[in-house]
Amino acid sequence: MTEQEVSVFTGIIENYFEEFTGKKAVVDKPYIKEEEKIILSCTGLIGISGKRKGTIYITAHREMLVDIAKVFLKTDELDDEIVLDMIGELANTIAGNAKQHFGSDFLISIPSIIDGAPNDIRIKLELPVYVIPFFWKGQKAFVVVGIE
Amino acid sequence: MFDTIKKNFTIVLFCGINSIYKIYQEIPMKVLIVDDSMIMRRAIEGYLKDFDIEIIGTAGDGKTALALFKEKEPDIVTMDITMPEMDGLTCIKEMLAHKKETKIMVVTALSDEGTALEALKLGAAGFLAKPFNEQMLKEKFEKMIGA
């Protein structure tokens, strides 16, 4: 994956939060992941197949997801299932929007959700893996992209 | 005498048609919401509450949606594309083969032109790319039902 392709995802993240919540996310400088583990309390994963192969995931703290869901649903009454669903929908939208730039052969799976941040988890990604940190309402999250 | 019968028949017929028309006018359009994301189903349902419609159900996958569609025969469907069991494009094809006058609005994260064109080619009446907000959904929905 090229650096130019990484910038596609930064644009998608900014647009997502602006359209969805009315408040733009601040995207930090993307970097290449080394050995460190990038996983927060909720994670949504999308498998990529077709012309390109790999995985895209977004990982965030539950508090951020609660805040996004509150804005979207205009309610404070949120159960745990809805909050977890939010991370899956985030992953789905970010990967789905990327199709516009990568072409119709960029096929995305339905999202898988990881609840919690287990120490021994290993997510297989195609190298190099790019980490895109971003902030929304002062809360930090990451989009991690590893596609060949 | 024949004239009286004819006149009365005309009045009855007119009243009948008028009543049917009135009933037809008062029946809200039936809507089915299809999306594998629970938060999306809930948001769409909430955003559409201001319209004079009846939400007849929601479904999280294509197969369930199709079964519900055949049972309840909604007038309008909001349809996701990437879903388990049966994808949205297959679902559109099956639904329109069953009831071709149904208006289907695609609501998907697949914002590429190819997906939109394919959906419209299959007979979808509208297309809304995610992410969206309340106003965007309402505008698209209004445009579609007014078309």
Short mmCIF file of C-alpha atoms in Angstrom, two decimals:
data_model
loop_
_atom_site.label_atom_id
_atom_site.label_comp_id
_atom_site.label_asym_id
_atom_site.label_seq_id
_atom_site.Cartn_x
_atom_site.Cartn_y
_atom_site.Cartn_z
CA MET A 1 0.00 0.00 0.00
CA THR A 2 1.33 3.43 -0.87
CA GLU A 3 1.33 6.57 1.27
CA GLN A 4 -1.08 8.14 -1.20
CA GLU A 5 -3.49 5.29 -0.57
CA VAL A 6 -3.16 5.86 3.17
CA SER A 7 -4.33 9.43 2.64
CA VAL A 8 -7.59 8.03 1.22
CA PHE A 9 -8.36 6.69 4.68
CA THR A 10 -7.50 9.94 6.46
CA GLY A 11 -10.01 11.72 4.21
CA ILE A 12 -12.65 9.10 4.89
CA ILE A 13 -12.19 9.38 8.67
CA GLU A 14 -12.52 13.19 8.57
CA ASN A 15 -15.60 13.00 6.36
CA TYR A 16 -17.22 10.25 8.41
CA PHE A 17 -17.26 12.19 11.66
CA GLU A 18 -18.27 15.43 10.02
CA GLU A 19 -21.25 13.90 8.16
CA PHE A 20 -22.28 11.52 10.90
CA THR A 21 -21.87 13.68 13.99
CA GLY A 22 -21.39 17.21 12.69
CA LYS A 23 -17.99 17.38 14.40
CA LYS A 24 -14.86 16.73 12.40
CA ALA A 25 -12.22 14.27 13.65
CA VAL A 26 -8.62 15.43 13.89
CA VAL A 27 -6.39 12.95 12.13
CA ASP A 28 -2.81 12.60 13.35
CA LYS A 29 0.14 11.68 11.12
CA PRO A 30 -0.09 8.04 9.95
CA TYR A 31 2.89 5.80 10.70
CA ILE A 32 4.06 2.27 9.94
CA LYS A 33 3.27 -0.16 12.73
CA GLU A 34 6.13 -2.08 14.27
CA GLU A 35 5.81 -4.50 17.19
CA GLU A 36 3.46 -2.48 19.36
CA LYS A 37 -0.08 -3.67 19.95
CA ILE A 38 -2.77 -1.29 18.71
CA ILE A 39 -5.95 -2.44 20.35
CA LEU A 40 -8.39 -0.56 22.57
CA SER A 41 -11.54 -1.81 24.31
CA CYS A 42 -13.71 -2.28 21.17
CA THR A 43 -12.54 -3.25 17.70
CA GLY A 44 -14.30 -3.70 14.37
CA LEU A 45 -12.52 -5.69 11.65
CA ILE A 46 -13.18 -5.93 7.92
CA GLY A 47 -11.53 -8.45 5.64
CA ILE A 48 -10.58 -7.27 2.16
CA SER A 49 -10.59 -9.57 -0.83
CA GLY A 50 -10.68 -9.28 -4.60
CA LYS A 51 -7.94 -7.35 -6.36
CA ARG A 52 -6.48 -6.29 -2.98
CA LYS A 53 -6.18 -8.50 0.08
CA GLY A 54 -5.81 -7.78 3.77
CA THR A 55 -7.56 -6.35 6.78
CA ILE A 56 -8.75 -2.97 7.98
CA TYR A 57 -9.72 -2.41 11.56
CA ILE A 58 -10.81 0.42 13.78
CA THR A 59 -10.22 0.29 17.49
CA ALA A 60 -11.69 2.70 20.03
CA HIS A 61 -12.64 3.04 23.65
CA ARG A 62 -16.22 2.32 24.58
CA GLU A 63 -16.74 5.92 25.78
CA MET A 64 -16.12 7.26 22.29
CA LEU A 65 -18.58 4.80 20.78
CA VAL A 66 -21.21 5.75 23.34
CA ASP A 67 -20.75 9.41 22.40
CA ILE A 68 -21.02 8.74 18.66
CA ALA A 69 -24.09 6.53 19.12
CA LYS A 70 -25.74 9.19 21.30
CA VAL A 71 -25.33 11.79 18.57
CA PHE A 72 -26.53 9.44 15.85
CA LEU A 73 -29.54 8.04 17.68
CA LYS A 74 -30.34 11.23 19.59
CA THR A 75 -30.81 9.32 22.82
CA ASP A 76 -28.90 8.58 26.01
CA GLU A 77 -30.50 5.16 26.37
CA LEU A 78 -27.96 2.82 24.85
CA ASP A 79 -27.40 -0.82 25.65
CA ASP A 80 -24.10 -2.64 25.28
CA GLU A 81 -25.17 -4.38 22.09
CA ILE A 82 -25.78 -1.05 20.36
CA VAL A 83 -22.41 0.31 21.47
CA LEU A 84 -20.60 -2.74 20.08
CA ASP A 85 -22.64 -2.53 16.89
CA MET A 86 -21.37 1.04 16.51
CA ILE A 87 -17.75 -0.12 16.07
CA GLY A 88 -18.84 -2.66 13.44
CA GLU A 89 -20.73 0.01 11.53
CA LEU A 90 -17.75 2.38 11.75
CA ALA A 91 -15.45 -0.28 10.30
CA ASN A 92 -18.00 -1.12 7.60
CA THR A 93 -18.41 2.50 6.53
CA ILE A 94 -14.69 3.29 6.46
CA ALA A 95 -13.88 0.17 4.41
CA GLY A 96 -16.96 0.61 2.22
CA ASN A 97 -16.13 4.21 1.42
CA ALA A 98 -12.62 3.13 0.41
CA LYS A 99 -14.18 1.15 -2.45
CA GLN A 100 -14.80 4.44 -4.21
CA HIS A 101 -11.04 4.94 -4.46
CA PHE A 102 -9.83 1.35 -4.83
CA GLY A 103 -12.42 0.25 -7.42
CA SER A 104 -15.20 -2.28 -7.72
CA ASP A 105 -12.79 -5.23 -7.20
CA PHE A 106 -12.17 -4.02 -3.64
CA LEU A 107 -14.47 -6.42 -1.82
CA ILE A 108 -15.30 -6.01 1.84
CA SER A 109 -16.55 -8.58 4.34
CA ILE A 110 -19.22 -8.06 6.93
CA PRO A 111 -17.62 -6.70 10.14
CA SER A 112 -16.28 -8.85 12.97
CA ILE A 113 -16.28 -7.34 16.43
CA ILE A 114 -13.82 -7.82 19.28
CA ASP A 115 -15.14 -6.84 22.69
CA GLY A 116 -12.20 -6.15 25.03
CA ALA A 117 -8.46 -5.92 24.47
CA PRO A 118 -7.05 -9.40 25.06
CA ASN A 119 -3.27 -9.58 25.49
CA ASP A 120 -2.73 -12.59 23.30
CA ILE A 121 -4.77 -11.44 20.29
CA ARG A 122 -2.99 -11.38 16.94
CA ILE A 123 -4.61 -9.78 13.92
CA LYS A 124 -3.07 -10.87 10.64
CA LEU A 125 -2.40 -7.89 8.38
CA GLU A 126 -0.52 -7.50 5.13
CA LEU A 127 2.74 -5.56 5.52
CA PRO A 128 3.42 -2.69 5.73
CA VAL A 129 0.70 -1.95 8.26
CA TYR A 130 -0.28 1.70 8.56
CA VAL A 131 -1.64 3.14 11.78
CA ILE A 132 -3.84 6.22 11.49
CA PRO A 133 -4.44 7.82 14.90
CA PHE A 134 -7.31 10.26 15.21
CA PHE A 135 -9.11 12.26 17.85
CA TRP A 136 -12.78 13.04 18.15
CA LYS A 137 -14.07 15.16 21.02
CA GLY A 138 -10.71 14.68 22.73
CA GLN A 139 -10.88 10.89 22.58
CA LYS A 140 -8.26 8.88 20.73
CA ALA A 141 -8.87 5.95 18.38
CA PHE A 142 -7.00 4.21 15.57
CA VAL A 143 -7.68 2.96 12.10
CA VAL A 144 -5.18 0.25 11.18
CA VAL A 145 -4.77 -0.73 7.53
CA GLY A 146 -2.80 -3.69 6.24
CA ILE A 147 -3.61 -4.44 2.63
CA GLU A 148 -1.29 -5.67 -0.10
CA MET B 1 -87.87 3.80 -13.95
CA PHE B 2 -84.76 2.72 -15.81
CA ASP B 3 -83.42 6.24 -15.44
CA THR B 4 -83.93 6.13 -11.64
CA ILE B 5 -82.09 2.80 -11.35
CA LYS B 6 -79.29 4.13 -13.53
CA LYS B 7 -79.03 7.32 -11.44
CA ASN B 8 -78.99 5.40 -8.15
CA PHE B 9 -76.44 2.94 -9.51
CA THR B 10 -74.25 5.85 -10.58
CA ILE B 11 -74.49 7.44 -7.12
CA VAL B 12 -73.67 4.12 -5.40
CA LEU B 13 -70.79 3.51 -7.78
CA PHE B 14 -69.47 7.05 -7.29
CA CYS B 15 -69.75 6.79 -3.47
CA GLY B 16 -68.04 3.40 -3.61
CA ILE B 17 -65.09 4.64 -5.62
CA ASN B 18 -64.87 7.74 -3.47
CA SER B 19 -64.80 5.64 -0.28
CA ILE B 20 -62.15 3.33 -1.71
CA TYR B 21 -60.13 6.38 -2.78
CA LYS B 22 -60.54 7.91 0.68
CA ILE B 23 -59.48 4.68 2.40
CA TYR B 24 -56.54 4.37 -0.02
CA GLN B 25 -55.53 7.95 0.78
CA GLU B 26 -55.61 7.30 4.51
CA ILE B 27 -53.56 4.10 4.49
CA PRO B 28 -49.95 5.02 5.32
CA MET B 29 -47.23 3.56 3.12
CA LYS B 30 -45.68 0.42 4.53
CA VAL B 31 -41.91 0.52 5.03
CA LEU B 32 -39.38 -2.26 5.63
CA ILE B 33 -35.90 -1.40 6.94
CA VAL B 34 -33.06 -3.76 6.02
CA ASP B 35 -29.54 -3.38 7.44
CA ASP B 36 -27.22 -5.80 9.24
CA SER B 37 -26.34 -3.05 11.70
CA MET B 38 -28.76 -2.66 14.58
CA ILE B 39 -27.75 0.96 15.14
CA MET B 40 -28.51 1.75 11.48
CA ARG B 41 -31.93 0.10 11.65
CA ARG B 42 -32.75 2.04 14.78
CA ALA B 43 -31.48 5.35 13.35
CA ILE B 44 -33.39 4.98 10.07
CA GLU B 45 -36.55 4.06 11.96
CA GLY B 46 -36.17 7.11 14.20
CA TYR B 47 -35.36 9.51 11.37
CA LEU B 48 -38.42 8.44 9.37
CA LYS B 49 -40.90 8.82 12.22
CA ASP B 50 -42.06 12.24 10.99
CA PHE B 51 -43.35 10.76 7.72
CA ASP B 52 -46.85 9.39 7.42
CA ILE B 53 -45.68 5.80 7.09
CA GLU B 54 -45.99 2.49 8.91
CA ILE B 55 -42.75 0.62 9.66
CA ILE B 56 -43.88 -2.96 9.15
CA GLY B 57 -40.59 -4.47 10.25
CA THR B 58 -36.82 -4.49 10.21
CA ALA B 59 -34.39 -7.19 9.11
CA GLY B 60 -30.67 -7.76 9.68
CA ASP B 61 -29.99 -10.02 6.70
CA GLY B 62 -31.24 -10.52 3.17
CA LYS B 63 -33.02 -13.84 3.71
CA THR B 64 -35.07 -12.58 6.65
CA ALA B 65 -35.82 -9.39 4.72
CA LEU B 66 -37.10 -11.32 1.72
CA ALA B 67 -39.35 -13.52 3.85
CA LEU B 68 -40.75 -10.46 5.62
CA PHE B 69 -41.19 -8.68 2.31
CA LYS B 70 -43.23 -11.54 0.83
CA GLU B 71 -45.38 -11.74 3.95
CA LYS B 72 -46.08 -8.03 4.46
CA GLU B 73 -45.59 -6.64 0.93
CA PRO B 74 -44.30 -3.18 1.89
CA ASP B 75 -44.47 -0.21 -0.49
CA ILE B 76 -40.98 1.04 0.38
CA VAL B 77 -37.77 -0.70 1.45
CA THR B 78 -34.51 0.83 2.70
CA MET B 79 -31.81 -1.65 1.75
CA ASP B 80 -28.21 -2.20 2.87
CA ILE B 81 -25.89 -4.03 0.46
CA THR B 82 -23.22 -5.86 2.48
CA MET B 83 -25.17 -8.30 4.63
CA PRO B 84 -24.95 -11.93 5.76
CA GLU B 85 -27.07 -14.72 4.22
CA MET B 86 -28.12 -12.74 1.15
CA ASP B 87 -26.62 -9.46 -0.07
CA GLY B 88 -28.72 -6.41 -0.81
CA LEU B 89 -28.37 -6.53 -4.59
CA THR B 90 -29.73 -10.09 -4.75
CA CYS B 91 -32.45 -9.06 -2.36
CA ILE B 92 -33.51 -6.12 -4.59
CA LYS B 93 -33.74 -8.45 -7.58
CA GLU B 94 -35.89 -10.97 -5.67
CA MET B 95 -38.15 -8.32 -4.16
CA LEU B 96 -38.83 -6.57 -7.45
CA ALA B 97 -39.52 -9.90 -9.14
CA HIS B 98 -42.21 -10.43 -6.49
CA LYS B 99 -43.66 -6.90 -6.45
CA LYS B 100 -42.18 -4.64 -9.10
CA GLU B 101 -43.87 -1.40 -7.97
CA THR B 102 -41.96 -1.41 -4.64
CA LYS B 103 -39.69 1.58 -4.15
CA ILE B 104 -36.29 0.50 -2.85
CA MET B 105 -33.80 2.99 -1.49
CA VAL B 106 -30.27 1.62 -1.14
CA VAL B 107 -28.48 2.84 2.01
CA THR B 108 -24.90 1.59 1.92
CA ALA B 109 -21.28 2.27 2.83
CA LEU B 110 -20.29 1.12 -0.67
CA SER B 111 -20.19 4.61 -2.06
CA ASP B 112 -18.60 3.74 -5.40
CA GLU B 113 -20.29 4.52 -8.68
CA GLY B 114 -20.33 0.85 -9.73
CA THR B 115 -22.47 -0.23 -6.78
CA ALA B 116 -24.88 2.68 -7.26
CA LEU B 117 -25.25 1.95 -10.98
CA GLU B 118 -25.78 -1.75 -10.38
CA ALA B 119 -28.47 -1.05 -7.78
CA LEU B 120 -30.25 1.42 -10.06
CA LYS B 121 -29.97 -0.99 -12.99
CA LEU B 122 -31.69 -3.64 -10.89
CA GLY B 123 -34.54 -1.23 -10.25
CA ALA B 124 -33.67 0.63 -7.03
CA ALA B 125 -35.43 4.00 -6.84
CA GLY B 126 -32.86 5.82 -4.70
CA PHE B 127 -29.31 5.62 -3.38
CA LEU B 128 -27.86 7.06 -0.18
CA ALA B 129 -24.21 6.56 0.74
CA LYS B 130 -23.15 6.18 4.38
CA PRO B 131 -22.22 8.14 6.40
CA PHE B 132 -25.41 10.17 6.42
CA ASN B 133 -27.29 12.30 8.90
CA GLU B 134 -31.00 12.76 9.60
CA GLN B 135 -31.49 15.55 7.07
CA MET B 136 -29.76 13.66 4.27
CA LEU B 137 -31.92 10.58 4.81
CA LYS B 138 -35.13 12.59 5.00
CA GLU B 139 -34.32 14.47 1.79
CA LYS B 140 -33.59 11.28 -0.15
CA PHE B 141 -36.65 9.55 1.24
CA GLU B 142 -38.92 12.48 0.43
CA LYS B 143 -37.54 12.70 -3.09
CA MET B 144 -38.09 8.99 -3.59
CA ILE B 145 -41.68 8.84 -2.36
CA GLY B 146 -42.52 11.97 -4.30
CA ALA B 147 -41.13 10.54 -7.51
#
